[in-house]
Short mmCIF file of C-alpha atoms in Angstrom, two decimals:
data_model
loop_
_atom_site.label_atom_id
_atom_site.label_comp_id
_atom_site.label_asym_id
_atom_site.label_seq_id
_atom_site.Cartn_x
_atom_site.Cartn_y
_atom_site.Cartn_z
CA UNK A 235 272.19 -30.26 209.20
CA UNK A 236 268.67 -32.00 208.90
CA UNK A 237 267.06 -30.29 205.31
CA UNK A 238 264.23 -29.06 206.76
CA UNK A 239 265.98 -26.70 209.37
CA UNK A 240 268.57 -25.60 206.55
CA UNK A 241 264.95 -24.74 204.73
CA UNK A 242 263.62 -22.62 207.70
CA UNK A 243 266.92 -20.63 208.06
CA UNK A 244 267.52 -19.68 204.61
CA UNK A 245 263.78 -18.84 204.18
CA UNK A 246 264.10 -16.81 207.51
CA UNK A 247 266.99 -15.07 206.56
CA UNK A 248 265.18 -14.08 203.44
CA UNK A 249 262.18 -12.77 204.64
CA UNK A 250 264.02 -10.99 207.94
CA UNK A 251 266.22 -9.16 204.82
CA UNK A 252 263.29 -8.59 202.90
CA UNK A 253 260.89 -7.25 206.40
CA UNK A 254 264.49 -5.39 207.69
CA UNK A 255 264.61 -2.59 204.67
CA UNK A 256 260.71 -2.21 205.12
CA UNK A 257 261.45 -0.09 208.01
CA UNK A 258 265.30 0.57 208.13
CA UNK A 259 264.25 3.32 205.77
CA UNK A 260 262.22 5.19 208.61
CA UNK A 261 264.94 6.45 210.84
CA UNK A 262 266.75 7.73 207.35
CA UNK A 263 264.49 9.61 205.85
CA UNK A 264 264.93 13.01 207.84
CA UNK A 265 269.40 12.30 206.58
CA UNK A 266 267.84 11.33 203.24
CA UNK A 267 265.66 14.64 202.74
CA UNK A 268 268.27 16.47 203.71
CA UNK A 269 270.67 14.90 201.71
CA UNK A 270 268.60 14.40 198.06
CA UNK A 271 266.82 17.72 198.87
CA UNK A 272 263.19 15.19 198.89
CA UNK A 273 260.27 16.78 199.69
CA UNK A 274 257.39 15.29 202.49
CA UNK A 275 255.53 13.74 199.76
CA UNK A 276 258.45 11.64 197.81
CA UNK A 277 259.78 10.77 201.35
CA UNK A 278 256.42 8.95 202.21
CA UNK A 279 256.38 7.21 199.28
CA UNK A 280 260.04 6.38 199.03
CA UNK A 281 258.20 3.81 202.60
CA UNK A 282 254.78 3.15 200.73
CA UNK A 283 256.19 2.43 197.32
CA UNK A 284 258.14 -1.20 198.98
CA UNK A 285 255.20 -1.69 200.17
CA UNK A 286 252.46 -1.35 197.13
CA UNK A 287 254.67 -3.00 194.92
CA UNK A 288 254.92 -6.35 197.18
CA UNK A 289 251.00 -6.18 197.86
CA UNK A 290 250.71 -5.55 194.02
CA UNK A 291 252.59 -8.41 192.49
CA UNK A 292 252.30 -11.05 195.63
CA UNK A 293 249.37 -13.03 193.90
CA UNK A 294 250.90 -13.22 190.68
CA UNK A 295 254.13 -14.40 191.87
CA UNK A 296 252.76 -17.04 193.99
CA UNK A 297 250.98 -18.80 191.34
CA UNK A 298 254.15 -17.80 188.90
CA UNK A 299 255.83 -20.54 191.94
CA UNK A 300 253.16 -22.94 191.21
CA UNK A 301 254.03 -23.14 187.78
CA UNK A 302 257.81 -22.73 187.19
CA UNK A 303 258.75 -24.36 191.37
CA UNK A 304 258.99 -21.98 194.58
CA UNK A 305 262.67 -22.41 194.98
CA UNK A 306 263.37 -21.19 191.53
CA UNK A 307 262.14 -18.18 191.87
CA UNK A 308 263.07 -17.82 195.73
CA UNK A 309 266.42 -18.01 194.46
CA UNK A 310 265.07 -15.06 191.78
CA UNK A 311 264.00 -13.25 194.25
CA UNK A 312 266.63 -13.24 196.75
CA UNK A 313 269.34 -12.35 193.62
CA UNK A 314 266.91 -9.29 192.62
CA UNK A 315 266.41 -7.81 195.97
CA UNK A 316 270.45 -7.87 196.50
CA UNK A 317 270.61 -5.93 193.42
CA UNK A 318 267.96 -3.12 193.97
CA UNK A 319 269.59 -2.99 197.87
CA UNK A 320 272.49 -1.71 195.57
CA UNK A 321 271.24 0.35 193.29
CA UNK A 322 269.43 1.99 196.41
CA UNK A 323 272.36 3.08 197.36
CA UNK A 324 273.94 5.08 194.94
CA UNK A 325 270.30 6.81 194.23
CA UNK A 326 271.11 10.87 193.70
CA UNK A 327 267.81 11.91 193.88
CA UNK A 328 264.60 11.04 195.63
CA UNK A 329 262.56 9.71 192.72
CA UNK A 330 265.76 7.28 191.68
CA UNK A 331 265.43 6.15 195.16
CA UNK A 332 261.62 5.18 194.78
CA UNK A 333 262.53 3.79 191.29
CA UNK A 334 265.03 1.19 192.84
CA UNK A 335 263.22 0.78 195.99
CA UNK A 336 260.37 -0.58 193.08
CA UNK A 337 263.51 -3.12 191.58
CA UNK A 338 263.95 -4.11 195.66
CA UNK A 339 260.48 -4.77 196.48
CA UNK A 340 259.85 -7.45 193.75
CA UNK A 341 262.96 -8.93 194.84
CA UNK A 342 260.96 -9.25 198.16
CA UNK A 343 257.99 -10.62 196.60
CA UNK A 344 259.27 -13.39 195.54
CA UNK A 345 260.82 -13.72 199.26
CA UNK A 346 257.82 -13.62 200.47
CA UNK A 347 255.42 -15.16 198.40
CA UNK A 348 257.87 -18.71 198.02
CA UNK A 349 259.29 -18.77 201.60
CA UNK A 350 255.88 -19.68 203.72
CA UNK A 351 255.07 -22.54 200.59
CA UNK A 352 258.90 -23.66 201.01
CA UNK A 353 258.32 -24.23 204.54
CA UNK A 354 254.96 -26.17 204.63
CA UNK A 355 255.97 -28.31 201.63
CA UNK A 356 259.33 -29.00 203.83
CA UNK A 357 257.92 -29.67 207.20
CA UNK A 358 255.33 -32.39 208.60
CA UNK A 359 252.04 -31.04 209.71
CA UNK A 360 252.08 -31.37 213.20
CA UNK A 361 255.91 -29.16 212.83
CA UNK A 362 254.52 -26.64 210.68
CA UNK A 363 253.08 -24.06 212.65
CA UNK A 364 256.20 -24.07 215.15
CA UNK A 365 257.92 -23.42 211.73
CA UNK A 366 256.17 -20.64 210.03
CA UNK A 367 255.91 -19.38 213.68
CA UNK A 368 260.08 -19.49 213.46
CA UNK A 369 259.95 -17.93 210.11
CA UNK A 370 257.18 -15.17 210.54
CA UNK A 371 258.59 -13.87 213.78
CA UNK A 372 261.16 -12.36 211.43
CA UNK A 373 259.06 -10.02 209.82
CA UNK A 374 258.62 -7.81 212.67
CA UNK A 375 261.86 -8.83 214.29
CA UNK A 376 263.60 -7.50 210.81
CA UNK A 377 261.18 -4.53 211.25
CA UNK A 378 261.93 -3.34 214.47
CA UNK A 379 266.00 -4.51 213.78
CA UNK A 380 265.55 -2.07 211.27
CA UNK A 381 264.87 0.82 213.61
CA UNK A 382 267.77 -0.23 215.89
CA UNK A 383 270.33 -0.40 212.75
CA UNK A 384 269.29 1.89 210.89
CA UNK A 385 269.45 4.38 213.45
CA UNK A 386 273.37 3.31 213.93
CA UNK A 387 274.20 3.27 210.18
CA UNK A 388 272.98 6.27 209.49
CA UNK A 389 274.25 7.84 212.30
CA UNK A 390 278.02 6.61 211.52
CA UNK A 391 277.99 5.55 207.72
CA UNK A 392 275.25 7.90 206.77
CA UNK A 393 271.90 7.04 205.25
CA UNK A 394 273.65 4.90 202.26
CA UNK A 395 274.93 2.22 204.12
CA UNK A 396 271.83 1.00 204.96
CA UNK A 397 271.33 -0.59 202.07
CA UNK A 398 275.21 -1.76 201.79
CA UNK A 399 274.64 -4.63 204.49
CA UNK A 400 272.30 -5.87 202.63
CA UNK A 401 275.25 -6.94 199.85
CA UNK A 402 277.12 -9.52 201.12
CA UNK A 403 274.36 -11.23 203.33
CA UNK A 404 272.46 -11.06 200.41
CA UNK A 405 275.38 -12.77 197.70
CA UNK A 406 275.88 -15.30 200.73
CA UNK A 407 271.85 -16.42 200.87
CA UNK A 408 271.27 -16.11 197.16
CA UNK A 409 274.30 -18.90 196.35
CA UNK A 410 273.34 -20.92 199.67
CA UNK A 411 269.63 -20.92 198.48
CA UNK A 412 270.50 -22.40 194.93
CA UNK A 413 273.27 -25.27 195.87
CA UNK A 414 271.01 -26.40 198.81
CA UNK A 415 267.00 -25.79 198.68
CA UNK A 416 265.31 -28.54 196.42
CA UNK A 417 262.08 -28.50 194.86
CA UNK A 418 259.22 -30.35 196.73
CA UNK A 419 256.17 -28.67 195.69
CA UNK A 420 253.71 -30.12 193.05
CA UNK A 421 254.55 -28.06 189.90
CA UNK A 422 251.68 -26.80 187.77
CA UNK A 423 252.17 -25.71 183.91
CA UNK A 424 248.92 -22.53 183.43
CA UNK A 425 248.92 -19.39 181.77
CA UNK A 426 249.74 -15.77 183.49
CA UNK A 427 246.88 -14.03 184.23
CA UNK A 428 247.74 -10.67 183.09
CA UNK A 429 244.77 -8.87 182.85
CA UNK A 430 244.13 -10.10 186.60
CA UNK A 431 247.07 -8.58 187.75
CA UNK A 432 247.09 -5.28 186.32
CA UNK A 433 243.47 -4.51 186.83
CA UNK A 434 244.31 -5.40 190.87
CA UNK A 435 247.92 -3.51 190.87
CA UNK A 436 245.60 -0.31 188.91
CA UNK A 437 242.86 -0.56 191.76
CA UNK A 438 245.49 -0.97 194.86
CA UNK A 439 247.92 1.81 193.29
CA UNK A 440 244.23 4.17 192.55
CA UNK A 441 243.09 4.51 196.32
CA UNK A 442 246.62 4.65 197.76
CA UNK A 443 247.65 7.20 195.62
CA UNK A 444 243.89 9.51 195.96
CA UNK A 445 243.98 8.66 199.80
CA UNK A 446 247.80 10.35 199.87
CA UNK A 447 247.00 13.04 197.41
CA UNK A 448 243.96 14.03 199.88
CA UNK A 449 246.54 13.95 202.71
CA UNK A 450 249.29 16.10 200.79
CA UNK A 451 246.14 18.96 199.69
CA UNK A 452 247.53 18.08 196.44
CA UNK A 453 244.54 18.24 194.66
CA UNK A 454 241.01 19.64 195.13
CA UNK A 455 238.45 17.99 197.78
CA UNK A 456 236.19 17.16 194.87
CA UNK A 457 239.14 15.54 192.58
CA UNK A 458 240.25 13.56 195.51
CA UNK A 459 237.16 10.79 195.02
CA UNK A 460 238.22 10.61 191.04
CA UNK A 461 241.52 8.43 191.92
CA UNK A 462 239.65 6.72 194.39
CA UNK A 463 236.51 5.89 192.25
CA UNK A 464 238.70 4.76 189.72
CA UNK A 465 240.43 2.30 192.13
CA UNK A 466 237.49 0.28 193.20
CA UNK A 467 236.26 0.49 189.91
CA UNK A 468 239.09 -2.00 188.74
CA UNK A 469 238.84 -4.01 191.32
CA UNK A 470 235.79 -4.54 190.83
CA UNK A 471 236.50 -5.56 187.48
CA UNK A 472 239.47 -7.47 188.32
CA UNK A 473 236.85 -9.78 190.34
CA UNK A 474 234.69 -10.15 187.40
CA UNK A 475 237.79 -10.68 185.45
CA UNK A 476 239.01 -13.73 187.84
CA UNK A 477 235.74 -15.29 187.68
CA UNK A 478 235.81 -15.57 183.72
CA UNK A 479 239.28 -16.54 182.89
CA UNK A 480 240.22 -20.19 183.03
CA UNK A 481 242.96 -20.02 185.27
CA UNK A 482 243.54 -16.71 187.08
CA UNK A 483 245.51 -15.37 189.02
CA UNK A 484 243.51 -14.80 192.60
CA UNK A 485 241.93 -17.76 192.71
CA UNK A 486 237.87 -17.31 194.43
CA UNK A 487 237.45 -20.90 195.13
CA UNK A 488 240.01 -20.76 197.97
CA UNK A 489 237.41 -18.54 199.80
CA UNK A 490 234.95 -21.28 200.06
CA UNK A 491 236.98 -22.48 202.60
CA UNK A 492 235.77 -20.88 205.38
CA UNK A 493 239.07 -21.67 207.65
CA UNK A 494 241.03 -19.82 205.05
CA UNK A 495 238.70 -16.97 204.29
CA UNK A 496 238.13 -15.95 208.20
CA UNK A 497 241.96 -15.92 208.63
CA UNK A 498 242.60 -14.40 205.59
CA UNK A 499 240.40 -11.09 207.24
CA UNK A 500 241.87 -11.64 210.28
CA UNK A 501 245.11 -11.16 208.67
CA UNK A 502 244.01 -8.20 207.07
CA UNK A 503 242.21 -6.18 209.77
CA UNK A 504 245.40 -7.14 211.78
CA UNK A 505 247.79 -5.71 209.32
CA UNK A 506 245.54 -2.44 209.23
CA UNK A 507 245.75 -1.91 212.37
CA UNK A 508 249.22 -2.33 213.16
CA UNK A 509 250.99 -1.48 209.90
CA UNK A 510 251.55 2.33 210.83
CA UNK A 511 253.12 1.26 214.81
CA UNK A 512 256.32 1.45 214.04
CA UNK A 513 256.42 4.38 212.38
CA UNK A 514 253.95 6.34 214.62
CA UNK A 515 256.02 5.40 217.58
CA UNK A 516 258.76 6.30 216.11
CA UNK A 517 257.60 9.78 215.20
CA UNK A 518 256.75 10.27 218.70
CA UNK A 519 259.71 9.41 220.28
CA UNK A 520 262.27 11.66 217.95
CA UNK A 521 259.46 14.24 218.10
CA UNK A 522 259.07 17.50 219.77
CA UNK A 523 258.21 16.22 223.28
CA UNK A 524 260.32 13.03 223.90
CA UNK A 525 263.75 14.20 221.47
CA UNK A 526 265.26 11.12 221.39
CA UNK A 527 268.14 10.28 219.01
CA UNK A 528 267.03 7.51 215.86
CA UNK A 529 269.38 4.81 217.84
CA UNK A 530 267.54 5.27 221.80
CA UNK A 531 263.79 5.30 219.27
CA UNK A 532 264.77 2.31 218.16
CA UNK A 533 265.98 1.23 221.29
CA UNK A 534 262.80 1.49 222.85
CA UNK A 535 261.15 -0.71 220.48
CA UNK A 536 263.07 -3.69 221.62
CA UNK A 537 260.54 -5.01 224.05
CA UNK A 538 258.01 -5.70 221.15
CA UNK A 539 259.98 -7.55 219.12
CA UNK A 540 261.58 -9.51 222.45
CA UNK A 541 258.11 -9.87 222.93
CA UNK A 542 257.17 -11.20 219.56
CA UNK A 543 260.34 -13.25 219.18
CA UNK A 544 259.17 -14.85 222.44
CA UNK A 545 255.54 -15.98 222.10
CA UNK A 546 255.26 -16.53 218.34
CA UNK A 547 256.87 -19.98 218.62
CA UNK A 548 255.33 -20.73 221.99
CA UNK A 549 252.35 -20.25 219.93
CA UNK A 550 253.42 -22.24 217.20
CA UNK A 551 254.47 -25.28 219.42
CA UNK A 552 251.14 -24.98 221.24
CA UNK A 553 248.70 -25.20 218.46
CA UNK A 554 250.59 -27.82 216.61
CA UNK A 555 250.63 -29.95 219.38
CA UNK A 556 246.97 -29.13 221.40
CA UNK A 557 245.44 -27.20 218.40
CA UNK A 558 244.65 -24.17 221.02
CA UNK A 559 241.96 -22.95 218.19
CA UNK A 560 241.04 -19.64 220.91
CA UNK A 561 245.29 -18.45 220.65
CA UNK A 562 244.44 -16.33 217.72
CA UNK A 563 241.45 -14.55 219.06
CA UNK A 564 243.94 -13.94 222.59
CA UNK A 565 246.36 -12.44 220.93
CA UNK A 566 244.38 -9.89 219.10
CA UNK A 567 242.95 -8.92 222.42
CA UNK A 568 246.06 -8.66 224.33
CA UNK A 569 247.22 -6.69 221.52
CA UNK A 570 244.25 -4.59 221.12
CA UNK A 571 244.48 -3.70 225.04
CA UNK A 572 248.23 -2.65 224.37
CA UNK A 573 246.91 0.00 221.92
CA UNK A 574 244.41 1.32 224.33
CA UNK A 575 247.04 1.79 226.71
CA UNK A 576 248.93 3.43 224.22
CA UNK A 577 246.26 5.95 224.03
CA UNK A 578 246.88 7.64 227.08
CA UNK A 579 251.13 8.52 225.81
CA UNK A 580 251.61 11.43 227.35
CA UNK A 581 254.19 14.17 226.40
CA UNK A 582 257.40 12.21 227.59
CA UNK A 583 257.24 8.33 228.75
CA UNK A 584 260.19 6.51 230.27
CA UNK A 585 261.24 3.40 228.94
CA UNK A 586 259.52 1.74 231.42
CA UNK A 587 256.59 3.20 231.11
CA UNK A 588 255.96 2.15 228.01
CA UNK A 589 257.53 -1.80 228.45
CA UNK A 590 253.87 -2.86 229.36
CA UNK A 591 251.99 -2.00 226.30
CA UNK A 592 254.55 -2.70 223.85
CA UNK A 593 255.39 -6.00 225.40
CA UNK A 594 251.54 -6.64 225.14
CA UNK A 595 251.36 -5.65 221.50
CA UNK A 596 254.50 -7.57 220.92
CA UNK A 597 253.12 -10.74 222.66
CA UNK A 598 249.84 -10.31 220.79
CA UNK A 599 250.81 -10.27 217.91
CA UNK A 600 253.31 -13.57 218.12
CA UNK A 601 250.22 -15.44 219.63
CA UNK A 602 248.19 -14.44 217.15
CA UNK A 603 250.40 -15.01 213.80
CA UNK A 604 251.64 -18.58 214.30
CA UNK A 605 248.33 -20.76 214.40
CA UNK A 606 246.76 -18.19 212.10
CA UNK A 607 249.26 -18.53 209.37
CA UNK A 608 249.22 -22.32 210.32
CA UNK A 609 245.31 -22.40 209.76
CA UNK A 610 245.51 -20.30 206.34
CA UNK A 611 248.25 -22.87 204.92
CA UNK A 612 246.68 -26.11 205.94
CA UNK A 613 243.16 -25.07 204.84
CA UNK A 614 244.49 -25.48 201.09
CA UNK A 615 245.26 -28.03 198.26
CA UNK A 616 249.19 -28.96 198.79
CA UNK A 617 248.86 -27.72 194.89
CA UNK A 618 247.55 -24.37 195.76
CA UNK A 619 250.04 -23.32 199.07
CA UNK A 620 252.28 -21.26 196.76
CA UNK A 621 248.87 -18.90 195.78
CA UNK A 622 247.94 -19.29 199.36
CA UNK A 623 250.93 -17.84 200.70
CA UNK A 624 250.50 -14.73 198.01
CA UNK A 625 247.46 -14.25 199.02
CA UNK A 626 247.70 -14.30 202.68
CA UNK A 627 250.87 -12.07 202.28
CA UNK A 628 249.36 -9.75 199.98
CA UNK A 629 246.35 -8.87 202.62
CA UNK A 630 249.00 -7.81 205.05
CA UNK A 631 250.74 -5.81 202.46
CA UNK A 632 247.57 -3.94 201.60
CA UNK A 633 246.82 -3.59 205.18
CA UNK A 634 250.12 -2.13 206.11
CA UNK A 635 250.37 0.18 202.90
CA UNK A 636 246.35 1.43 203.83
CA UNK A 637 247.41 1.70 207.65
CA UNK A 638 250.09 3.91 206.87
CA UNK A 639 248.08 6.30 204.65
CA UNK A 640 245.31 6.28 206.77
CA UNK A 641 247.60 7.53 209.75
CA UNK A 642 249.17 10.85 207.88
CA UNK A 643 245.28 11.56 206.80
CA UNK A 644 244.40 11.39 210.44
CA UNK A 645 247.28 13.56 211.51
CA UNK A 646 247.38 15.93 208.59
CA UNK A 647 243.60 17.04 209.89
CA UNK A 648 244.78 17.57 213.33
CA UNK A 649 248.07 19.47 212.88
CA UNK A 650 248.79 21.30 209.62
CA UNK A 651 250.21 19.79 206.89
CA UNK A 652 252.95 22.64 206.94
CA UNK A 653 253.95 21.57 210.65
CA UNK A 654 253.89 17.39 210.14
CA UNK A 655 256.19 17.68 207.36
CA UNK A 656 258.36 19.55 210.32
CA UNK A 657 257.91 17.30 212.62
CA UNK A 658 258.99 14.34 210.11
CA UNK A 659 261.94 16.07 209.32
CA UNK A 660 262.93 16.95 212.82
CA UNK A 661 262.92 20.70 211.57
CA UNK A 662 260.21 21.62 214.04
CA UNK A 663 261.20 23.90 216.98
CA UNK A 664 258.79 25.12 219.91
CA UNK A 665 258.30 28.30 220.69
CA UNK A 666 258.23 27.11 224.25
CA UNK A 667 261.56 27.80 225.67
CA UNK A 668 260.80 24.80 227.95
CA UNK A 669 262.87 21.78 227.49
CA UNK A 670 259.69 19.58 227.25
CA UNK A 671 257.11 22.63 225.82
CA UNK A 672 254.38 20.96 227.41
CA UNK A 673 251.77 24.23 227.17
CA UNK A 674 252.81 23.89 223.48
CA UNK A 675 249.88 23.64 221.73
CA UNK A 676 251.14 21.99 218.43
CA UNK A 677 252.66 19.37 220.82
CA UNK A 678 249.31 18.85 222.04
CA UNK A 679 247.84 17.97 218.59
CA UNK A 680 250.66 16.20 217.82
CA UNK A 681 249.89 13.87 220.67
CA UNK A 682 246.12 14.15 220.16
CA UNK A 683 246.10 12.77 216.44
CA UNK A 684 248.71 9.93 218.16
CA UNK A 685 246.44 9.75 220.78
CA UNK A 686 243.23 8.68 217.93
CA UNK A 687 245.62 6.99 215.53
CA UNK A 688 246.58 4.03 218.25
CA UNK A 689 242.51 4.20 219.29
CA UNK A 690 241.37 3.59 215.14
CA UNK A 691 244.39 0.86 215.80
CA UNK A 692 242.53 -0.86 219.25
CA UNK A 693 238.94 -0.87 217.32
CA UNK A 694 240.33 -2.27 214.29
CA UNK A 695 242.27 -5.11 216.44
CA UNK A 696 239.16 -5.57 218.06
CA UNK A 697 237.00 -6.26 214.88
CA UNK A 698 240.03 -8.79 213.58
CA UNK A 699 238.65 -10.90 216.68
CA UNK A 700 235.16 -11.81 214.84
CA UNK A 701 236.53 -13.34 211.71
CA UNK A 702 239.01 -15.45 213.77
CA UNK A 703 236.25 -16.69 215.99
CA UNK A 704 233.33 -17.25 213.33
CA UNK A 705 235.97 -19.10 210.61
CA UNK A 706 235.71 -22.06 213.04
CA UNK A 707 231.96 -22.99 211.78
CA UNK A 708 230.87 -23.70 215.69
CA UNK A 709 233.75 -26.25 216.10
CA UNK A 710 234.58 -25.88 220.25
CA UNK A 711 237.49 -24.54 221.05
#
């Protein structure tokens, strides 16, 4: 086998694992609450912990590539996330669970922080966005794969086993990745930036955590701004920080280039407002109005990552070969139109009812992804593609973790706190003794605040359209 494709499936293997057991966890939870005896709030962060940790450490590990080789720590990476995916699953309680879904998420920052560098290093220019295409199509393939298999694991190996498959794939890839991937990247010996990173890990972990104590009523409405304060306060300093030290860890300069910086927003706005989807539609469909089992929720996801699976190389083959600069601004409008559909869900939908908008924010999003991530790779210094890739991967991280604390605020001040923590576990019963309880009125703030999260999600998809557009300085399309 050529190297180059035995580098795009090992890579894609990698981040599919690492993308899978973001979401696998979803269809779980309810089995895992009941089984741990987890309350609401540990259960939401047992999902936003993977998350927060990969945002958090991304940048650091990318340049860590650029000085010690990607593939090294690839390799790293793919042997730490098998071992967290075991520990996972012999967690007793909740908070062990978050503690080795921590040891799991660094193991996929190194996945994905090395895998997109590995793959532009590896492949020819005019190949490359076909390839990270390939290779990023697997992120929300593994995502909604997740819903789909997790829903059968748990259903007839329990909640554990979830994490078992991730054993022997993962032995398999780690020893395949070692004897085979070779080091092509431009190696560069600088010091860690440490202060960097912890000031931007404080500031990230500040506002997630005061945005999810605000949702929870945890603490008082004044005290909620304290956490939050404090989190912009050190990022702030962590910029002032990376402007002083000699070789740190974000590095500014890259955002001079205005192809990189524009797609680097796009990225961003795209990731906030699509990061909570998958989760939101699959609350709805195991909720009180549609009652669907966690394998037919999953099911019913298919068609977006079909969808995605289908255009995101299209894409990719497209703008390497015509360099079709208007693709990314077309997908965030087909997938911004699939949201507002979305916003007229009504108490039960067929499956074929909601093929259409799903397909379209499936679609979207693969149009969208390929040339963008193409445009944010080539943009760079071959020297600097490992920090590139953290950082590019780090802005969806943050968007997804903010996107999916921004959703249970929404929701939480539409329906009571009391009643979404029933309708996440699947405890909630209507009083309705109709099948369907459409005169239900909890049902019908249940689908009002999923009615206004997938609008919040159309405007913000929207607004990712002007940094796409403007990045290309006047250039025609």
């Amino acid at each position: 086998m050529n190297y180059k494709w035995i580098t795009l499936t090992n890579t894609t293997i990698g981040t599919l694992m690492a993308s899978l057991d973001r979401n696998i966890v979803l269809i779980a939870l309810p089995t895992i609450a009941l089984d741990l005896h987890a309350s609401f709030f540990t259960l939401v962060w047992i999902v936003l912990v993977y998350w927060l940790v990969t945002a958090s450490v991304l940048l650091n590990f990318g340049r860590l590539s650029d000085m010690f080789g990607r593939v090294k720590l690839y390799n790293m990476g793919f042997a730490l996330f098998t071992l967290g995916s075991g520990l996972c699953s012999i967690s007793q309680t909740g908070e062990q669970l978050i503690l080795f879904r921590i040891i799991q998420a660094l193991g996929a920052a190194f996945l994905f922080s090395n895998s997109a560098a590995i793959i532009t290093d590896t492949f020819a220019e005019n190949e490359r966005a076909k390839a990270l295409g390939l290779n990023q199509t697997s992120i929300v393939v593994g995502s909604v794969i997740g819903l789909v298999f997790g829903g059968f694991l748990t259903s007839y190996l329990g909640w554990r086993s979830i994490f078992w498959v991730n054993l022997p794939i993962g032995i398999f890839a780690t020893i395949w990745s070692y004897a085979k991937l070779r080091e092509l990247g431009v190696i560069r010996k600088e010091k860690i930036d440490w202060l960097g990173n912890t000031t931007f890990a404080g500031g990230l972990s500040m506002i997630l955590l005061g945005v999810t104590l605000a949702t929870f009523k945890i603490i008082n409405p004044y005290e909620i701004f304290l956490p939050i304060i404090g989190g912009f306060s050190l990022l702030v300093l962590f910029i002032i920080t990376e402007k002083k030290v000699s070789r740190p860890m974000f590095d500014l300069s890259l955002f001079k280039i205005r192809l990189f910086t524009g797609g680097i927003i796009a990225i961003f706005l795209n990731a906030l407002a699509r990061g909570s989807f998958t989760l939101i539609m699959s609350f709805y469909l195991q909720g009180p109005s549609m009652k669907l089992s966690s394998l037919d929720a999953g099911i019913y996801l298919i068609p977006v990552s079909i969808a995605l699976a289908v255009f995101a190389p299209v894409s990719g083959w497209l703008y390497d070969k015509y360099k079709l600069r208007f693709f990314t601004s077309a997908g965030l409008l087909v997938s911004a139109l699939g949201f507002f559909i979305l916003t007229g869900i009504g108490v039960t939908m067929s499956f074929y009812e909601v093929v259409m908008p799903l397909v379209m924010i499936g679609a979207g999003m693969g149009i969208f992804a390929s040339p963008n991530r193409a445009s944010i790779m080539t943009s760079v210094p071959s020297s600097r593609r490992g920090v590139s890739a953290g950082i590019s991967t780090t802005f969806v991280m943050i968007g997804n973790s903010f996107s999916i604390g921004l959703v249970f605020l929404i929701m939480t001040n539409i329906i009571s706190l009391h009643t979404a923590e029933q309708l996440f576990s699947g405890s909630f019963q209507p009083t309705s003794s109709s099948s369907v309880a459409i005169s239900n009125p909890i049902v019908d703030k249940f689908l009002s605040s999923i009615h206004l999260v997938f609008f919040v999600s159309a405007i913000m998809m929207l607004a990712s359209i002007i940094p796409s557009v403007i990045r290309w300085n006047g250039t025609a399309y």
